[in-house]
């Protein structure tokens, strides 16, 4: 059945359609059909430079991705937000909300649309570790490409700010009750160190994820020479488990793993094999 679809694979892949780990061929084709029917390509978006930038990095052009400039609902630290919802059983709702401050800035608009584009094309992936980091690889700033793995979810930001407020409250209580010489048992220092400890954890996790992604990209360049100039395109289409495997497993072990993909019953692995690790 997969071979019947094989002739369509290069075209759909180039449009930004590729399967998730748990997706069957039927469910994948159904998703593509529904999205293409509801979200036709927008010709008026072609002058944003977003398509060229995204294609250079990830070797696909999601011309069907809708976006709008609006600010209500965005947190103070968010420049944009991408959501994908399944309404009923057969209708996908895709929304990319971009803050109006980017509407007149072509460079920043291109960058932030590329960032949100990663979330949209990976809609079939439930993984949460590498997607945000992959999205930040579209940035022109090196520090953003590294720090992108620090805050993987808005709740990380909210948690950090909450701990900072808790720390400040602890210090204020210490000052207010100091005339009574109350012994807090050093608990105020515990509250003071909570934000630092949490942020240190986020930095450590971000560093591990960043170097894991770098190692995986290097291994892709070894095992898929024709994608040497665009290893991120391969990693974009991989789940967290496979990115970790490409980063930390031996080359021989990965070669055996890739060979098993050839006859795998999972559409996702057959897709990866035929697209990136075999000849068209």
Short mmCIF file of C-alpha atoms in Angstrom, two decimals:
data_model
loop_
_atom_site.label_atom_id
_atom_site.label_comp_id
_atom_site.label_asym_id
_atom_site.label_seq_id
_atom_site.Cartn_x
_atom_site.Cartn_y
_atom_site.Cartn_z
CA UNK A 1 0.00 0.00 0.00
CA UNK A 2 2.88 2.31 0.81
CA UNK A 3 4.30 1.81 -2.70
CA UNK A 4 1.05 3.08 -4.20
CA UNK A 5 1.61 6.35 -2.40
CA UNK A 6 5.31 6.46 -3.21
CA UNK A 7 4.88 8.65 -6.31
CA UNK A 8 3.14 11.35 -4.22
CA UNK A 9 5.70 11.32 -1.43
CA UNK A 10 8.19 13.91 -2.79
CA UNK A 11 5.43 16.42 -3.52
CA UNK A 12 3.65 16.10 -0.17
CA UNK A 13 6.93 16.08 1.72
CA UNK A 14 7.95 19.30 -0.01
CA UNK A 15 4.63 20.87 1.01
CA UNK A 16 5.39 20.16 4.67
CA UNK A 17 3.26 17.03 5.04
CA UNK A 18 4.93 14.08 6.72
CA UNK A 19 3.68 11.38 9.12
CA UNK A 20 4.01 11.21 12.87
CA UNK A 21 5.23 8.07 14.69
CA UNK A 22 1.72 6.84 15.48
CA UNK A 23 0.14 7.78 12.16
CA UNK A 24 -0.98 5.18 9.64
CA UNK A 25 -0.94 5.78 5.90
CA UNK A 26 -4.73 6.17 5.83
CA UNK A 27 -4.85 8.68 8.68
CA UNK A 28 -1.95 10.62 7.17
CA UNK A 29 -3.60 10.89 3.75
CA UNK A 30 -6.88 11.86 5.41
CA UNK A 31 -5.13 14.66 7.33
CA UNK A 32 -3.47 15.94 4.16
CA UNK A 33 -6.77 15.87 2.25
CA UNK A 34 -8.64 17.78 4.96
CA UNK A 35 -5.95 20.43 5.38
CA UNK A 36 -5.48 21.02 1.67
CA UNK A 37 -9.24 21.38 1.26
CA UNK A 38 -9.60 23.92 4.06
CA UNK A 39 -6.29 25.79 3.73
CA UNK A 40 -5.32 26.40 0.09
CA UNK A 41 -1.95 28.10 -0.57
CA UNK A 42 -1.97 31.84 0.04
CA UNK A 43 -0.26 33.63 -2.83
CA UNK A 44 -0.29 36.96 -0.99
CA UNK A 45 2.03 35.48 1.64
CA UNK A 46 4.82 34.72 -0.79
CA UNK A 47 6.53 38.09 -0.44
CA UNK A 48 7.26 37.62 3.27
CA UNK A 49 10.51 35.72 2.70
CA UNK A 50 9.23 33.11 5.13
CA UNK A 51 8.93 30.36 2.50
CA UNK A 52 12.50 30.70 1.23
CA UNK A 53 13.92 30.81 4.75
CA UNK A 54 11.91 27.78 5.87
CA UNK A 55 12.76 25.83 2.74
CA UNK A 56 16.49 26.49 3.18
CA UNK A 57 16.44 25.10 6.71
CA UNK A 58 13.87 22.31 6.50
CA UNK A 59 13.45 21.54 2.79
CA UNK A 60 9.71 22.13 2.67
CA UNK A 61 7.32 25.01 1.98
CA UNK A 62 4.08 24.98 4.06
CA UNK A 63 2.31 27.48 1.79
CA UNK A 64 -1.00 26.28 3.25
CA UNK A 65 -0.16 27.57 6.75
CA UNK A 66 -2.54 30.41 7.71
CA UNK A 67 -1.55 33.27 9.99
CA UNK A 68 -3.08 36.44 11.34
CA UNK A 69 -1.82 39.50 13.22
CA UNK A 70 -3.57 39.85 16.57
CA UNK A 71 -2.50 40.31 20.19
CA UNK A 72 -5.39 39.25 22.51
CA UNK A 73 -4.61 35.97 24.23
CA UNK A 74 -0.81 36.21 23.85
CA UNK A 75 1.26 36.26 27.03
CA UNK A 76 3.59 39.21 27.57
CA UNK A 77 6.61 37.11 26.56
CA UNK A 78 5.01 35.58 23.45
CA UNK A 79 5.51 36.94 19.95
CA UNK A 80 3.23 34.35 18.36
CA UNK A 81 1.27 31.21 19.11
CA UNK A 82 0.43 28.20 16.92
CA UNK A 83 -2.51 25.91 17.65
CA UNK A 84 -3.89 22.84 15.89
CA UNK A 85 -7.24 21.42 16.93
CA UNK A 86 -9.29 18.53 15.63
CA UNK A 87 -12.89 19.70 15.48
CA UNK A 88 -15.18 16.72 15.42
CA UNK A 89 -13.79 13.70 13.60
CA UNK A 90 -12.84 15.12 10.25
CA UNK A 91 -11.95 18.80 10.47
CA UNK A 92 -8.61 20.35 11.41
CA UNK A 93 -8.49 23.91 12.70
CA UNK A 94 -5.08 25.56 12.32
CA UNK A 95 -4.35 29.00 13.72
CA UNK A 96 -1.11 30.96 13.89
CA UNK A 97 -1.51 34.19 15.83
CA UNK A 98 1.31 36.71 15.41
CA UNK A 99 1.71 39.88 17.46
CA UNK A 100 0.99 43.03 15.38
CA UNK A 101 4.42 44.46 16.26
CA UNK A 102 5.90 42.08 13.67
CA UNK A 103 3.57 43.16 10.88
CA UNK A 104 5.90 45.86 9.54
CA UNK A 105 9.22 44.18 10.35
CA UNK A 106 10.00 41.76 7.52
CA UNK A 107 13.10 40.19 9.12
CA UNK A 108 11.46 39.44 12.46
CA UNK A 109 8.22 38.36 10.75
CA UNK A 110 10.12 35.86 8.60
CA UNK A 111 11.86 34.47 11.66
CA UNK A 112 8.80 34.15 13.86
CA UNK A 113 6.71 32.58 11.08
CA UNK A 114 9.47 30.03 10.52
CA UNK A 115 9.43 29.30 14.25
CA UNK A 116 5.68 28.71 14.33
CA UNK A 117 5.88 26.81 11.04
CA UNK A 118 7.89 24.09 12.80
CA UNK A 119 5.06 23.58 15.30
CA UNK A 120 2.49 23.44 12.50
CA UNK A 121 4.23 20.92 10.22
CA UNK A 122 4.96 18.69 13.25
CA UNK A 123 1.29 18.60 14.25
CA UNK A 124 1.28 14.78 14.18
CA UNK A 125 4.08 14.59 16.79
CA UNK A 126 3.25 14.46 20.49
CA UNK A 127 6.90 14.96 21.50
CA UNK A 128 7.83 18.05 23.46
CA UNK A 129 11.59 18.00 23.97
CA UNK A 130 13.11 18.90 20.61
CA UNK A 131 10.28 20.68 18.79
CA UNK A 132 10.85 24.05 20.47
CA UNK A 133 14.59 23.74 19.97
CA UNK A 134 14.09 22.92 16.28
CA UNK A 135 11.82 25.95 15.98
CA UNK A 136 14.52 28.21 17.41
CA UNK A 137 17.04 26.98 14.84
CA UNK A 138 15.29 29.38 12.44
CA UNK A 139 16.64 32.35 14.40
CA UNK A 140 19.48 34.46 12.99
CA UNK A 141 20.94 34.81 16.48
CA UNK A 142 23.23 32.07 17.81
CA UNK A 143 22.22 32.68 21.45
CA UNK A 144 18.56 32.10 20.58
CA UNK A 145 19.36 28.87 18.77
CA UNK A 146 21.02 27.61 21.97
CA UNK A 147 18.68 29.10 24.58
CA UNK A 148 15.66 27.87 22.65
CA UNK A 149 15.86 24.62 24.58
CA UNK A 150 15.70 26.35 27.97
CA UNK A 151 12.00 27.24 27.99
CA UNK A 152 10.25 24.37 26.23
CA UNK A 153 6.77 25.40 27.31
CA UNK A 154 5.10 28.60 28.59
CA UNK A 155 4.57 26.86 31.94
CA UNK A 156 8.36 26.92 32.43
CA UNK A 157 8.25 30.72 32.28
CA UNK A 158 5.24 30.93 34.59
CA UNK A 159 6.88 28.57 37.07
CA UNK A 160 10.11 30.60 37.11
CA UNK A 161 8.24 33.87 37.68
CA UNK A 162 6.17 32.23 40.39
CA UNK A 163 9.31 31.08 42.21
CA UNK A 164 10.82 34.56 41.88
CA UNK A 165 7.69 36.08 43.45
CA UNK A 166 7.80 33.45 46.21
CA UNK A 167 11.44 34.32 46.85
CA UNK A 168 10.68 38.04 47.03
CA UNK A 169 7.77 37.38 49.39
CA UNK A 170 10.05 35.33 51.66
CA UNK A 171 12.59 38.14 51.84
CA UNK A 172 9.85 40.71 52.56
CA UNK A 173 8.49 38.60 55.40
CA UNK A 174 11.98 38.32 56.85
CA UNK A 175 12.33 42.11 56.79
CA UNK A 176 8.85 42.75 58.22
CA UNK A 177 9.25 40.34 61.12
CA UNK A 178 12.89 41.12 61.89
CA UNK A 179 11.97 43.50 64.81
CA UNK A 180 10.44 40.53 66.62
CA UNK A 181 13.67 38.49 66.20
CA UNK A 182 11.78 35.51 64.87
CA UNK A 183 13.92 32.55 63.91
CA UNK A 184 12.92 31.36 60.43
CA UNK A 185 15.47 28.57 60.50
CA UNK A 186 17.01 29.76 57.24
CA UNK A 187 13.81 29.11 55.32
CA UNK A 188 14.05 32.55 53.68
CA UNK A 189 17.29 31.44 52.02
CA UNK A 190 15.55 28.31 50.80
CA UNK A 191 12.94 30.46 49.07
CA UNK A 192 15.68 32.75 47.74
CA UNK A 193 17.53 29.84 46.11
CA UNK A 194 14.46 28.20 44.56
CA UNK A 195 14.45 30.40 41.41
CA UNK A 196 18.18 29.96 40.96
CA UNK A 197 17.92 26.19 41.33
CA UNK A 198 15.03 25.93 38.88
CA UNK A 199 16.70 28.17 36.32
CA UNK A 200 19.93 26.14 36.65
CA UNK A 201 17.92 23.00 35.91
CA UNK A 202 16.39 24.64 32.82
CA UNK A 203 19.83 25.74 31.59
CA UNK A 204 21.30 22.28 32.13
CA UNK A 205 18.40 20.60 30.32
CA UNK A 206 18.64 23.12 27.48
CA UNK A 207 22.37 22.51 27.11
CA UNK A 208 21.91 18.72 27.00
CA UNK A 209 19.15 19.02 24.38
CA UNK A 210 21.16 21.46 22.27
CA UNK A 211 24.23 19.22 22.11
CA UNK A 212 22.05 16.16 21.53
CA UNK A 213 20.53 17.92 18.52
CA UNK A 214 23.98 18.90 17.27
CA UNK A 215 25.27 15.33 17.60
CA UNK A 216 22.19 13.95 15.87
CA UNK A 217 22.68 16.41 13.00
CA UNK A 218 26.29 15.29 12.65
CA UNK A 219 25.20 11.64 12.53
CA UNK A 220 22.59 12.45 9.89
CA UNK A 221 25.32 14.03 7.74
CA UNK A 222 27.28 10.77 8.04
CA UNK A 223 24.43 8.38 7.30
CA UNK A 224 22.50 10.48 4.77
CA UNK A 225 25.20 12.26 2.71
CA UNK A 226 22.70 13.72 0.24
CA UNK A 227 21.19 15.69 3.16
CA UNK A 228 24.55 16.91 4.42
CA UNK A 229 23.63 20.53 3.72
CA UNK A 230 20.26 20.30 5.49
CA UNK A 231 20.40 17.85 8.43
CA UNK A 232 17.69 19.80 10.23
CA UNK A 233 15.28 18.77 7.49
CA UNK A 234 15.74 15.13 8.54
CA UNK A 235 15.57 15.86 12.28
CA UNK A 236 12.38 17.90 11.80
CA UNK A 237 10.67 14.70 10.66
CA UNK A 238 11.95 12.57 13.55
CA UNK A 239 10.47 11.93 16.98
CA UNK A 240 12.39 12.60 20.20
CA UNK A 241 13.30 8.93 20.62
CA UNK A 242 14.95 8.73 17.22
CA UNK A 243 16.79 12.04 17.66
CA UNK A 244 18.25 10.72 20.92
CA UNK A 245 19.19 7.47 19.18
CA UNK A 246 20.98 9.28 16.34
CA UNK A 247 22.90 11.39 18.84
CA UNK A 248 24.06 8.75 21.28
CA UNK A 249 24.09 5.35 19.56
CA UNK A 250 27.06 3.97 17.68
CA UNK A 251 27.17 4.37 13.93
CA UNK A 252 27.01 0.62 13.30
CA UNK A 253 23.98 0.29 15.56
CA UNK A 254 22.24 3.08 13.66
CA UNK A 255 23.03 1.48 10.32
CA UNK A 256 21.35 -1.72 11.51
CA UNK A 257 18.41 0.29 12.82
CA UNK A 258 17.96 2.09 9.49
CA UNK A 259 18.08 -1.21 7.63
CA UNK A 260 15.17 -2.46 9.76
CA UNK A 261 13.15 0.59 8.73
CA UNK A 262 13.13 -0.71 5.17
CA UNK A 263 10.66 -3.49 6.06
CA UNK A 264 8.98 -1.81 9.01
CA UNK A 265 5.21 -2.02 9.33
CA UNK A 266 5.12 1.57 10.61
CA UNK A 267 4.45 4.10 7.89
CA UNK A 268 6.56 6.67 9.77
CA UNK A 269 9.74 4.56 9.54
CA UNK A 270 9.16 3.58 5.93
CA UNK A 271 8.76 7.27 5.15
CA UNK A 272 12.06 8.15 6.84
CA UNK A 273 13.88 5.34 5.09
CA UNK A 274 12.64 6.09 1.60
CA UNK A 275 12.94 9.85 1.94
CA UNK A 276 16.35 10.20 3.53
CA UNK A 277 18.27 6.94 3.74
CA UNK A 278 17.67 5.32 0.36
CA UNK A 279 17.65 6.39 -3.27
CA UNK A 280 14.43 7.83 -4.67
#
